[in-house]
């Protein structure tokens, strides 16, 4: 970011001095995504000039990496030829992303100038629901036929490589476009030229369906170490591929979503820094309100035991410690389980194993904390032994309940079809707070005879 | 997982009936990682028999995907020839991972039977610090020379493809092994056979250093959409490459680490389900103890205002709601910022922009919550207007302080070289609890004249 600022100044300086050819050669030495970041920082009125200075072969790559705001500015300024050029150069999945991000009037301008073929492809891909495999795939894969020889395949790859997003895994399709097998380019190199593709191809294929969630696509690619995965329709016809760079984006998006949900924030696709004030407010306030209302139950419990508290005000002093420790113990358990579920390391059938383990860990943690606290209560706070016992027993029970609730709720949530990430710290904290206060006051009224 | 269980039963059945060739053909239809999962579930004494039934060409892939426990069992049982075969078939980075996981006696057996060349390569790679680029790279990349023609390059690729982990990006090195450029196999296909590699190669190269953190490697690959990235040493000599499948594993590991740290758990590499009872305890108890001790400050604040509370016990009833809401508001801010920092979307220079935005969001959220709460206090709890004012003003201030502290601490932590993820909910909650109680009691004593 600091670097970008310096580069932006240099670019603006060269532009001011009208040193266009030096500017062009400087920009050609920088990676497209970095050029896109620089262009994101220059004044809007300079954007088109700078874009037109870019070396032709880099322009489409730079354009693809830009933020939607700058893309929109450029398209509004582009002439017909420039729009056609950019659409021909872009991969079809990137063109679809572009169309999805632009306002209707800009989309019209794009589609009006697109070649009929490109327009048809874009419209086909726009049909798929958001976040489905179909919506992230590209149709520019390399296909082969099973009756080709390796030599034929090489010839076909050589002729078509330019317009394909990936040529390193080739897909063998039947005349009805059924996916029959895959052949890696590496295998083609290692086989004699007259081998038939049908004899060489791998028929044990991992594929996804157009309507599968993009998260499923990324998981399959990660599990099987794939750099591309085929996407098939209901009739098992090959319709596209997803490439690994898109899968990485999906993985990061899904992780952000999980983390946001765990912190009681409604997830969006936008980076924090690009999210507006009111939008940020809207992502947070419903959860804060909901959790505030549920926290009032905790208040009701305290009110119920008001007379006990009047007699032993000292008990109030340990409420925050008990609540915080319960919340922390519960969120350790719930977050571990949520992550395990999200990485498919934990299944519903593991529920008893998980609960057993958490209970034992809870007893260990609970005893350690209660012991440490007992010494502190007796020797530092100098409260009576009875009060110390009430506090420490509550602590032990709270930790056990917290870890049990914390590990169980996410698994149950997943089982009944909810996102387990909702069951993270804030919800667990609210539940555990109430339970720990009830334990506290029950113990206190029995032991202290209030 | 459910599927695996059924498959394990089928495999054990076929084994019992000694239908070995049917077993072999069934296993050959399953992906290596799935076979590895099945073998992870069979009784240990059947492991070697099943492994020996596997088709030769799959055995090494299956072995690579196995858990360390099963790998150890197998290596202990392997004869010399089997160890040699597996080492020749495995990619060198996987062999290094294996050696790192095994106990000394097993490592000795492996290295004793390895070819001198493989042994030397393994020992070279073992030198690099854990989690460095050097420790995740492979040395099996495809190298070219700049004075070769495209035809020469194809010939060289054809001859060497078998032993290379990736042939789709070729690295052009000088006689001194300096990295001069990269050529994609796609470019080779699109260029005439007599073009010189030196004229074709891309010299604007993204690379990492052997000692760079693996997280940096994964970030660069994700940013520039690379499927392999070159790793160079201090003298800029090419020593290896990292492939995208390893980068995805690193991304998931780092995400798990961030999430665990946010929930106050010491991160480890092991999946939850494989982590032992005592190990889980050790990952959690230090944080629980630390946070419990810091929560006692909150208790000290309450004790200090004991007399005020004695007079207005009703004030106690709203402590949990104030603490929870403050904690939730703070963790929303801190988690958003931690994620933004971890994805490099937020830089230190954004600190004032972030603080400004959080302050405004906090005022919006605070007012909404205070208003909702005010109505509840007046019309449902039927407390006096003065008490309601004290509670609601505290709520507003708490949310503002919580969001401000929540967004600032992670950025400051990163600035001074700590992991921002430590500054997530539990720490923020503890700090915000104390501040909100002080605000509460200060307001109460001024307004209620206690």
PDB file of N, CA, C and O in Angstrom, chain A residues 182-248:
ATOM      1  N   UNK A 182     -10.585 -37.557 -18.387  1.00  0.00           N
ATOM      2  CA  UNK A 182      -9.658 -36.428 -18.396  1.00  0.00           C
ATOM      3  C   UNK A 182      -8.286 -36.917 -18.801  1.00  0.00           C
ATOM      4  O   UNK A 182      -7.912 -38.060 -18.541  1.00  0.00           O
ATOM      5  N   UNK A 183      -7.521 -36.026 -19.442  1.00  0.00           N
ATOM      6  CA  UNK A 183      -6.135 -36.320 -19.804  1.00  0.00           C
ATOM      7  C   UNK A 183      -5.319 -35.095 -19.431  1.00  0.00           C
ATOM      8  O   UNK A 183      -5.688 -33.976 -19.809  1.00  0.00           O
ATOM      9  N   UNK A 184      -4.248 -35.284 -18.672  1.00  0.00           N
ATOM     10  CA  UNK A 184      -3.404 -34.135 -18.370  1.00  0.00           C
ATOM     11  C   UNK A 184      -2.405 -33.954 -19.501  1.00  0.00           C
ATOM     12  O   UNK A 184      -2.006 -34.911 -20.170  1.00  0.00           O
ATOM     13  N   UNK A 185      -2.013 -32.720 -19.724  1.00  0.00           N
ATOM     14  CA  UNK A 185      -1.029 -32.423 -20.756  1.00  0.00           C
ATOM     15  C   UNK A 185       0.276 -33.170 -20.476  1.00  0.00           C
ATOM     16  O   UNK A 185       0.970 -33.613 -21.386  1.00  0.00           O
ATOM     17  N   UNK A 186       0.567 -33.341 -19.180  1.00  0.00           N
ATOM     18  CA  UNK A 186       1.759 -34.087 -18.793  1.00  0.00           C
ATOM     19  C   UNK A 186       1.690 -35.520 -19.313  1.00  0.00           C
ATOM     20  O   UNK A 186       2.667 -36.029 -19.873  1.00  0.00           O
ATOM     21  N   UNK A 187       0.513 -36.161 -19.178  1.00  0.00           N
ATOM     22  CA  UNK A 187       0.358 -37.531 -19.689  1.00  0.00           C
ATOM     23  C   UNK A 187       0.559 -37.571 -21.196  1.00  0.00           C
ATOM     24  O   UNK A 187       1.129 -38.525 -21.726  1.00  0.00           O
ATOM     25  N   UNK A 188       0.069 -36.531 -21.890  1.00  0.00           N
ATOM     26  CA  UNK A 188       0.241 -36.495 -23.350  1.00  0.00           C
ATOM     27  C   UNK A 188       1.723 -36.494 -23.699  1.00  0.00           C
ATOM     28  O   UNK A 188       2.161 -37.134 -24.648  1.00  0.00           O
ATOM     29  N   UNK A 189       2.517 -35.754 -22.906  1.00  0.00           N
ATOM     30  CA  UNK A 189       3.954 -35.696 -23.168  1.00  0.00           C
ATOM     31  C   UNK A 189       4.633 -37.034 -22.933  1.00  0.00           C
ATOM     32  O   UNK A 189       5.656 -37.333 -23.519  1.00  0.00           O
ATOM     33  N   UNK A 190       4.075 -37.823 -22.025  1.00  0.00           N
ATOM     34  CA  UNK A 190       4.747 -39.056 -21.601  1.00  0.00           C
ATOM     35  C   UNK A 190       4.280 -40.273 -22.397  1.00  0.00           C
ATOM     36  O   UNK A 190       4.647 -41.392 -22.080  1.00  0.00           O
ATOM     37  N   UNK A 191       3.434 -40.039 -23.434  1.00  0.00           N
ATOM     38  CA  UNK A 191       2.857 -41.169 -24.162  1.00  0.00           C
ATOM     39  C   UNK A 191       3.232 -41.069 -25.640  1.00  0.00           C
ATOM     40  O   UNK A 191       3.424 -39.971 -26.147  1.00  0.00           O
ATOM     41  N   UNK A 192       3.290 -42.226 -26.309  1.00  0.00           N
ATOM     42  CA  UNK A 192       3.668 -42.203 -27.726  1.00  0.00           C
ATOM     43  C   UNK A 192       2.553 -41.545 -28.539  1.00  0.00           C
ATOM     44  O   UNK A 192       1.375 -41.619 -28.182  1.00  0.00           O
ATOM     45  N   UNK A 193       2.956 -40.920 -29.651  1.00  0.00           N
ATOM     46  CA  UNK A 193       2.073 -40.064 -30.446  1.00  0.00           C
ATOM     47  C   UNK A 193       0.851 -40.786 -31.008  1.00  0.00           C
ATOM     48  O   UNK A 193      -0.156 -40.155 -31.314  1.00  0.00           O
ATOM     49  N   UNK A 194       0.936 -42.112 -31.186  1.00  0.00           N
ATOM     50  CA  UNK A 194      -0.177 -42.811 -31.832  1.00  0.00           C
ATOM     51  C   UNK A 194      -1.146 -43.454 -30.839  1.00  0.00           C
ATOM     52  O   UNK A 194      -2.083 -44.135 -31.224  1.00  0.00           O
ATOM     53  N   UNK A 195      -0.910 -43.225 -29.531  1.00  0.00           N
ATOM     54  CA  UNK A 195      -1.850 -43.750 -28.530  1.00  0.00           C
ATOM     55  C   UNK A 195      -3.201 -43.062 -28.704  1.00  0.00           C
ATOM     56  O   UNK A 195      -3.270 -41.866 -28.989  1.00  0.00           O
ATOM     57  N   UNK A 196      -4.276 -43.830 -28.511  1.00  0.00           N
ATOM     58  CA  UNK A 196      -5.609 -43.235 -28.580  1.00  0.00           C
ATOM     59  C   UNK A 196      -5.938 -42.555 -27.245  1.00  0.00           C
ATOM     60  O   UNK A 196      -5.662 -43.103 -26.172  1.00  0.00           O
ATOM     61  N   UNK A 197      -6.549 -41.380 -27.327  1.00  0.00           N
ATOM     62  CA  UNK A 197      -6.959 -40.649 -26.120  1.00  0.00           C
ATOM     63  C   UNK A 197      -7.870 -41.526 -25.255  1.00  0.00           C
ATOM     64  O   UNK A 197      -7.748 -41.558 -24.032  1.00  0.00           O
ATOM     65  N   UNK A 198      -8.754 -42.279 -25.915  1.00  0.00           N
ATOM     66  CA  UNK A 198      -9.658 -43.167 -25.187  1.00  0.00           C
ATOM     67  C   UNK A 198      -8.928 -44.190 -24.330  1.00  0.00           C
ATOM     68  O   UNK A 198      -9.427 -44.612 -23.279  1.00  0.00           O
ATOM     69  N   UNK A 199      -7.728 -44.605 -24.781  1.00  0.00           N
ATOM     70  CA  UNK A 199      -6.968 -45.588 -24.003  1.00  0.00           C
ATOM     71  C   UNK A 199      -6.167 -44.929 -22.888  1.00  0.00           C
ATOM     72  O   UNK A 199      -5.802 -45.565 -21.904  1.00  0.00           O
ATOM     73  N   UNK A 200      -5.865 -43.646 -23.073  1.00  0.00           N
ATOM     74  CA  UNK A 200      -4.982 -42.943 -22.143  1.00  0.00           C
ATOM     75  C   UNK A 200      -5.771 -42.283 -21.014  1.00  0.00           C
ATOM     76  O   UNK A 200      -5.278 -42.141 -19.888  1.00  0.00           O
ATOM     77  N   UNK A 201      -7.026 -41.911 -21.313  1.00  0.00           N
ATOM     78  CA  UNK A 201      -7.748 -41.034 -20.384  1.00  0.00           C
ATOM     79  C   UNK A 201      -8.051 -41.699 -19.042  1.00  0.00           C
ATOM     80  O   UNK A 201      -8.207 -42.902 -18.936  1.00  0.00           O
ATOM     81  N   UNK A 202      -8.106 -40.840 -18.026  1.00  0.00           N
ATOM     82  CA  UNK A 202      -8.498 -41.236 -16.670  1.00  0.00           C
ATOM     83  C   UNK A 202     -10.021 -41.152 -16.609  1.00  0.00           C
ATOM     84  O   UNK A 202     -10.594 -40.092 -16.887  1.00  0.00           O
ATOM     85  N   UNK A 203     -10.682 -42.275 -16.261  1.00  0.00           N
ATOM     86  CA  UNK A 203     -12.143 -42.255 -16.292  1.00  0.00           C
ATOM     87  C   UNK A 203     -12.747 -42.076 -14.901  1.00  0.00           C
ATOM     88  O   UNK A 203     -13.953 -41.935 -14.748  1.00  0.00           O
ATOM     89  N   UNK A 204     -11.874 -42.118 -13.905  1.00  0.00           N
ATOM     90  CA  UNK A 204     -12.318 -41.984 -12.518  1.00  0.00           C
ATOM     91  C   UNK A 204     -12.255 -40.487 -12.179  1.00  0.00           C
ATOM     92  O   UNK A 204     -11.235 -39.989 -11.725  1.00  0.00           O
ATOM     93  N   UNK A 205     -13.367 -39.773 -12.484  1.00  0.00           N
ATOM     94  CA  UNK A 205     -13.316 -38.312 -12.498  1.00  0.00           C
ATOM     95  C   UNK A 205     -14.056 -37.701 -11.315  1.00  0.00           C
ATOM     96  O   UNK A 205     -15.169 -38.116 -10.992  1.00  0.00           O
ATOM     97  N   UNK A 206     -13.454 -36.702 -10.704  1.00  0.00           N
ATOM     98  CA  UNK A 206     -14.135 -35.904  -9.682  1.00  0.00           C
ATOM     99  C   UNK A 206     -14.792 -34.730 -10.419  1.00  0.00           C
ATOM    100  O   UNK A 206     -14.114 -33.978 -11.113  1.00  0.00           O
ATOM    101  N   UNK A 207     -16.118 -34.572 -10.265  1.00  0.00           N
ATOM    102  CA  UNK A 207     -16.776 -33.433 -10.914  1.00  0.00           C
ATOM    103  C   UNK A 207     -17.811 -32.839  -9.969  1.00  0.00           C
ATOM    104  O   UNK A 207     -18.134 -33.437  -8.944  1.00  0.00           O
ATOM    105  N   UNK A 208     -18.287 -31.650 -10.317  1.00  0.00           N
ATOM    106  CA  UNK A 208     -19.359 -31.039  -9.529  1.00  0.00           C
ATOM    107  C   UNK A 208     -20.513 -30.708 -10.456  1.00  0.00           C
ATOM    108  O   UNK A 208     -20.352 -30.691 -11.676  1.00  0.00           O
ATOM    109  N   UNK A 209     -21.662 -30.439  -9.874  1.00  0.00           N
ATOM    110  CA  UNK A 209     -22.854 -30.115 -10.617  1.00  0.00           C
ATOM    111  C   UNK A 209     -23.008 -28.593 -10.726  1.00  0.00           C
ATOM    112  O   UNK A 209     -22.573 -27.877  -9.831  1.00  0.00           O
ATOM    113  N   UNK A 210     -23.617 -28.126 -11.798  1.00  0.00           N
ATOM    114  CA  UNK A 210     -23.770 -26.672 -11.972  1.00  0.00           C
ATOM    115  C   UNK A 210     -24.407 -25.998 -10.764  1.00  0.00           C
ATOM    116  O   UNK A 210     -24.091 -24.857 -10.456  1.00  0.00           O
ATOM    117  N   UNK A 211     -25.322 -26.704 -10.072  1.00  0.00           N
ATOM    118  CA  UNK A 211     -26.055 -26.066  -8.976  1.00  0.00           C
ATOM    119  C   UNK A 211     -25.388 -26.272  -7.611  1.00  0.00           C
ATOM    120  O   UNK A 211     -25.856 -25.743  -6.606  1.00  0.00           O
ATOM    121  N   UNK A 212     -24.286 -27.037  -7.568  1.00  0.00           N
ATOM    122  CA  UNK A 212     -23.573 -27.213  -6.299  1.00  0.00           C
ATOM    123  C   UNK A 212     -23.099 -25.864  -5.786  1.00  0.00           C
ATOM    124  O   UNK A 212     -22.753 -24.977  -6.564  1.00  0.00           O
ATOM    125  N   UNK A 213     -23.023 -25.744  -4.453  1.00  0.00           N
ATOM    126  CA  UNK A 213     -22.523 -24.504  -3.867  1.00  0.00           C
ATOM    127  C   UNK A 213     -21.038 -24.348  -4.175  1.00  0.00           C
ATOM    128  O   UNK A 213     -20.284 -25.328  -4.213  1.00  0.00           O
ATOM    129  N   UNK A 214     -20.609 -23.105  -4.389  1.00  0.00           N
ATOM    130  CA  UNK A 214     -19.203 -22.857  -4.712  1.00  0.00           C
ATOM    131  C   UNK A 214     -18.270 -23.359  -3.602  1.00  0.00           C
ATOM    132  O   UNK A 214     -17.131 -23.720  -3.854  1.00  0.00           O
ATOM    133  N   UNK A 215     -18.769 -23.394  -2.354  1.00  0.00           N
ATOM    134  CA  UNK A 215     -17.951 -23.893  -1.254  1.00  0.00           C
ATOM    135  C   UNK A 215     -17.619 -25.366  -1.473  1.00  0.00           C
ATOM    136  O   UNK A 215     -16.499 -25.812  -1.220  1.00  0.00           O
ATOM    137  N   UNK A 216     -18.614 -26.128  -1.949  1.00  0.00           N
ATOM    138  CA  UNK A 216     -18.415 -27.541  -2.249  1.00  0.00           C
ATOM    139  C   UNK A 216     -17.347 -27.698  -3.340  1.00  0.00           C
ATOM    140  O   UNK A 216     -16.483 -28.571  -3.269  1.00  0.00           O
ATOM    141  N   UNK A 217     -17.405 -26.838  -4.360  1.00  0.00           N
ATOM    142  CA  UNK A 217     -16.431 -26.871  -5.450  1.00  0.00           C
ATOM    143  C   UNK A 217     -15.022 -26.693  -4.885  1.00  0.00           C
ATOM    144  O   UNK A 217     -14.103 -27.473  -5.179  1.00  0.00           O
ATOM    145  N   UNK A 218     -14.860 -25.659  -4.047  1.00  0.00           N
ATOM    146  CA  UNK A 218     -13.535 -25.373  -3.497  1.00  0.00           C
ATOM    147  C   UNK A 218     -13.046 -26.521  -2.621  1.00  0.00           C
ATOM    148  O   UNK A 218     -11.870 -26.892  -2.660  1.00  0.00           O
ATOM    149  N   UNK A 219     -13.972 -27.113  -1.851  1.00  0.00           N
ATOM    150  CA  UNK A 219     -13.579 -28.234  -0.983  1.00  0.00           C
ATOM    151  C   UNK A 219     -13.086 -29.426  -1.788  1.00  0.00           C
ATOM    152  O   UNK A 219     -12.101 -30.067  -1.436  1.00  0.00           O
ATOM    153  N   UNK A 220     -13.815 -29.742  -2.876  1.00  0.00           N
ATOM    154  CA  UNK A 220     -13.400 -30.871  -3.708  1.00  0.00           C
ATOM    155  C   UNK A 220     -12.027 -30.607  -4.316  1.00  0.00           C
ATOM    156  O   UNK A 220     -11.173 -31.486  -4.351  1.00  0.00           O
ATOM    157  N   UNK A 221     -11.814 -29.387  -4.797  1.00  0.00           N
ATOM    158  CA  UNK A 221     -10.532 -29.067  -5.426  1.00  0.00           C
ATOM    159  C   UNK A 221      -9.398 -29.155  -4.415  1.00  0.00           C
ATOM    160  O   UNK A 221      -8.316 -29.639  -4.714  1.00  0.00           O
ATOM    161  N   UNK A 222      -9.663 -28.675  -3.185  1.00  0.00           N
ATOM    162  CA  UNK A 222      -8.633 -28.714  -2.149  1.00  0.00           C
ATOM    163  C   UNK A 222      -8.346 -30.159  -1.756  1.00  0.00           C
ATOM    164  O   UNK A 222      -7.197 -30.570  -1.614  1.00  0.00           O
ATOM    165  N   UNK A 223      -9.413 -30.953  -1.599  1.00  0.00           N
ATOM    166  CA  UNK A 223      -9.227 -32.330  -1.149  1.00  0.00           C
ATOM    167  C   UNK A 223      -8.436 -33.152  -2.164  1.00  0.00           C
ATOM    168  O   UNK A 223      -7.535 -33.892  -1.806  1.00  0.00           O
ATOM    169  N   UNK A 224      -8.798 -33.018  -3.453  1.00  0.00           N
ATOM    170  CA  UNK A 224      -8.176 -33.846  -4.484  1.00  0.00           C
ATOM    171  C   UNK A 224      -7.019 -33.148  -5.183  1.00  0.00           C
ATOM    172  O   UNK A 224      -6.546 -33.612  -6.223  1.00  0.00           O
ATOM    173  N   UNK A 225      -6.549 -32.016  -4.642  1.00  0.00           N
ATOM    174  CA  UNK A 225      -5.410 -31.291  -5.227  1.00  0.00           C
ATOM    175  C   UNK A 225      -5.582 -31.021  -6.720  1.00  0.00           C
ATOM    176  O   UNK A 225      -4.684 -31.291  -7.522  1.00  0.00           O
ATOM    177  N   UNK A 226      -6.755 -30.494  -7.099  1.00  0.00           N
ATOM    178  CA  UNK A 226      -7.009 -30.234  -8.519  1.00  0.00           C
ATOM    179  C   UNK A 226      -6.709 -28.782  -8.859  1.00  0.00           C
ATOM    180  O   UNK A 226      -6.907 -27.898  -8.030  1.00  0.00           O
ATOM    181  N   UNK A 227      -6.238 -28.525 -10.089  1.00  0.00           N
ATOM    182  CA  UNK A 227      -6.095 -27.134 -10.514  1.00  0.00           C
ATOM    183  C   UNK A 227      -7.294 -26.698 -11.371  1.00  0.00           C
ATOM    184  O   UNK A 227      -7.509 -25.509 -11.564  1.00  0.00           O
ATOM    185  N   UNK A 228      -8.045 -27.676 -11.899  1.00  0.00           N
ATOM    186  CA  UNK A 228      -9.343 -27.373 -12.517  1.00  0.00           C
ATOM    187  C   UNK A 228     -10.300 -28.506 -12.163  1.00  0.00           C
ATOM    188  O   UNK A 228      -9.867 -29.630 -11.931  1.00  0.00           O
ATOM    189  N   UNK A 229     -11.578 -28.196 -12.107  1.00  0.00           N
ATOM    190  CA  UNK A 229     -12.575 -29.245 -11.833  1.00  0.00           C
ATOM    191  C   UNK A 229     -13.698 -29.092 -12.863  1.00  0.00           C
ATOM    192  O   UNK A 229     -14.097 -27.965 -13.176  1.00  0.00           O
ATOM    193  N   UNK A 230     -14.180 -30.215 -13.453  1.00  0.00           N
ATOM    194  CA  UNK A 230     -15.253 -30.102 -14.443  1.00  0.00           C
ATOM    195  C   UNK A 230     -16.617 -29.877 -13.781  1.00  0.00           C
ATOM    196  O   UNK A 230     -16.882 -30.414 -12.706  1.00  0.00           O
ATOM    197  N   UNK A 231     -17.440 -29.068 -14.428  1.00  0.00           N
ATOM    198  CA  UNK A 231     -18.804 -28.812 -13.954  1.00  0.00           C
ATOM    199  C   UNK A 231     -19.770 -29.438 -14.959  1.00  0.00           C
ATOM    200  O   UNK A 231     -19.687 -29.140 -16.151  1.00  0.00           O
ATOM    201  N   UNK A 232     -20.654 -30.317 -14.484  1.00  0.00           N
ATOM    202  CA  UNK A 232     -21.580 -30.996 -15.390  1.00  0.00           C
ATOM    203  C   UNK A 232     -23.020 -30.607 -15.057  1.00  0.00           C
ATOM    204  O   UNK A 232     -23.308 -30.210 -13.933  1.00  0.00           O
ATOM    205  N   UNK A 233     -23.903 -30.712 -16.046  1.00  0.00           N
ATOM    206  CA  UNK A 233     -25.307 -30.376 -15.782  1.00  0.00           C
ATOM    207  C   UNK A 233     -26.065 -31.626 -15.343  1.00  0.00           C
ATOM    208  O   UNK A 233     -25.464 -32.679 -15.135  1.00  0.00           O
ATOM    209  N   UNK A 234     -27.394 -31.487 -15.172  1.00  0.00           N
ATOM    210  CA  UNK A 234     -28.187 -32.607 -14.665  1.00  0.00           C
ATOM    211  C   UNK A 234     -28.046 -33.853 -15.533  1.00  0.00           C
ATOM    212  O   UNK A 234     -28.094 -34.957 -15.037  1.00  0.00           O
ATOM    213  N   UNK A 235     -27.881 -33.647 -16.854  1.00  0.00           N
ATOM    214  CA  UNK A 235     -27.747 -34.789 -17.764  1.00  0.00           C
ATOM    215  C   UNK A 235     -26.298 -35.263 -17.885  1.00  0.00           C
ATOM    216  O   UNK A 235     -25.963 -36.011 -18.804  1.00  0.00           O
ATOM    217  N   UNK A 236     -25.427 -34.793 -16.963  1.00  0.00           N
ATOM    218  CA  UNK A 236     -24.015 -35.200 -16.939  1.00  0.00           C
ATOM    219  C   UNK A 236     -23.234 -34.699 -18.153  1.00  0.00           C
ATOM    220  O   UNK A 236     -22.202 -35.260 -18.510  1.00  0.00           O
ATOM    221  N   UNK A 237     -23.753 -33.661 -18.832  1.00  0.00           N
ATOM    222  CA  UNK A 237     -22.990 -33.072 -19.922  1.00  0.00           C
ATOM    223  C   UNK A 237     -22.018 -32.052 -19.354  1.00  0.00           C
ATOM    224  O   UNK A 237     -22.346 -31.315 -18.421  1.00  0.00           O
ATOM    225  N   UNK A 238     -20.814 -32.006 -19.931  1.00  0.00           N
ATOM    226  CA  UNK A 238     -19.809 -31.057 -19.477  1.00  0.00           C
ATOM    227  C   UNK A 238     -20.212 -29.659 -19.927  1.00  0.00           C
ATOM    228  O   UNK A 238     -20.436 -29.424 -21.116  1.00  0.00           O
ATOM    229  N   UNK A 239     -20.320 -28.719 -18.982  1.00  0.00           N
ATOM    230  CA  UNK A 239     -20.683 -27.357 -19.373  1.00  0.00           C
ATOM    231  C   UNK A 239     -19.599 -26.330 -19.055  1.00  0.00           C
ATOM    232  O   UNK A 239     -19.632 -25.216 -19.570  1.00  0.00           O
ATOM    233  N   UNK A 240     -18.640 -26.693 -18.210  1.00  0.00           N
ATOM    234  CA  UNK A 240     -17.585 -25.726 -17.891  1.00  0.00           C
ATOM    235  C   UNK A 240     -16.590 -26.286 -16.910  1.00  0.00           C
ATOM    236  O   UNK A 240     -16.670 -27.462 -16.523  1.00  0.00           O
ATOM    237  N   UNK A 241     -15.624 -25.445 -16.553  1.00  0.00           N
ATOM    238  CA  UNK A 241     -14.641 -25.837 -15.534  1.00  0.00           C
ATOM    239  C   UNK A 241     -14.479 -24.675 -14.553  1.00  0.00           C
ATOM    240  O   UNK A 241     -14.733 -23.523 -14.896  1.00  0.00           O
ATOM    241  N   UNK A 242     -14.077 -25.009 -13.328  1.00  0.00           N
ATOM    242  CA  UNK A 242     -13.685 -23.977 -12.367  1.00  0.00           C
ATOM    243  C   UNK A 242     -12.178 -24.090 -12.189  1.00  0.00           C
ATOM    244  O   UNK A 242     -11.650 -25.201 -12.063  1.00  0.00           O
ATOM    245  N   UNK A 243     -11.486 -22.941 -12.230  1.00  0.00           N
ATOM    246  CA  UNK A 243     -10.033 -22.964 -12.089  1.00  0.00           C
ATOM    247  C   UNK A 243      -9.649 -22.650 -10.641  1.00  0.00           C
ATOM    248  O   UNK A 243     -10.411 -22.041  -9.896  1.00  0.00           O
ATOM    249  N   UNK A 244      -8.440 -23.085 -10.271  1.00  0.00           N
ATOM    250  CA  UNK A 244      -8.047 -23.055  -8.860  1.00  0.00           C
ATOM    251  C   UNK A 244      -7.937 -21.633  -8.307  1.00  0.00           C
ATOM    252  O   UNK A 244      -8.170 -21.414  -7.114  1.00  0.00           O
ATOM    253  N   UNK A 245      -7.618 -20.642  -9.153  1.00  0.00           N
ATOM    254  CA  UNK A 245      -7.525 -19.269  -8.626  1.00  0.00           C
ATOM    255  C   UNK A 245      -8.890 -18.802  -8.123  1.00  0.00           C
ATOM    256  O   UNK A 245      -8.987 -18.135  -7.092  1.00  0.00           O
ATOM    257  N   UNK A 246      -9.958 -19.212  -8.831  1.00  0.00           N
ATOM    258  CA  UNK A 246     -11.297 -18.861  -8.352  1.00  0.00           C
ATOM    259  C   UNK A 246     -11.639 -19.639  -7.084  1.00  0.00           C
ATOM    260  O   UNK A 246     -12.310 -19.129  -6.195  1.00  0.00           O
ATOM    261  N   UNK A 247     -11.151 -20.900  -7.003  1.00  0.00           N
ATOM    262  CA  UNK A 247     -11.415 -21.696  -5.800  1.00  0.00           C
ATOM    263  C   UNK A 247     -10.761 -21.055  -4.577  1.00  0.00           C
ATOM    264  O   UNK A 247     -11.337 -21.043  -3.489  1.00  0.00           O
ATOM    265  N   UNK A 248      -9.558 -20.508  -4.752  1.00  0.00           N
ATOM    266  CA  UNK A 248      -8.884 -19.851  -3.619  1.00  0.00           C
ATOM    267  C   UNK A 248      -9.699 -18.649  -3.160  1.00  0.00           C
ATOM    268  O   UNK A 248      -9.884 -18.424  -1.960  1.00  0.00           O
TER     269      UNK A 248
END
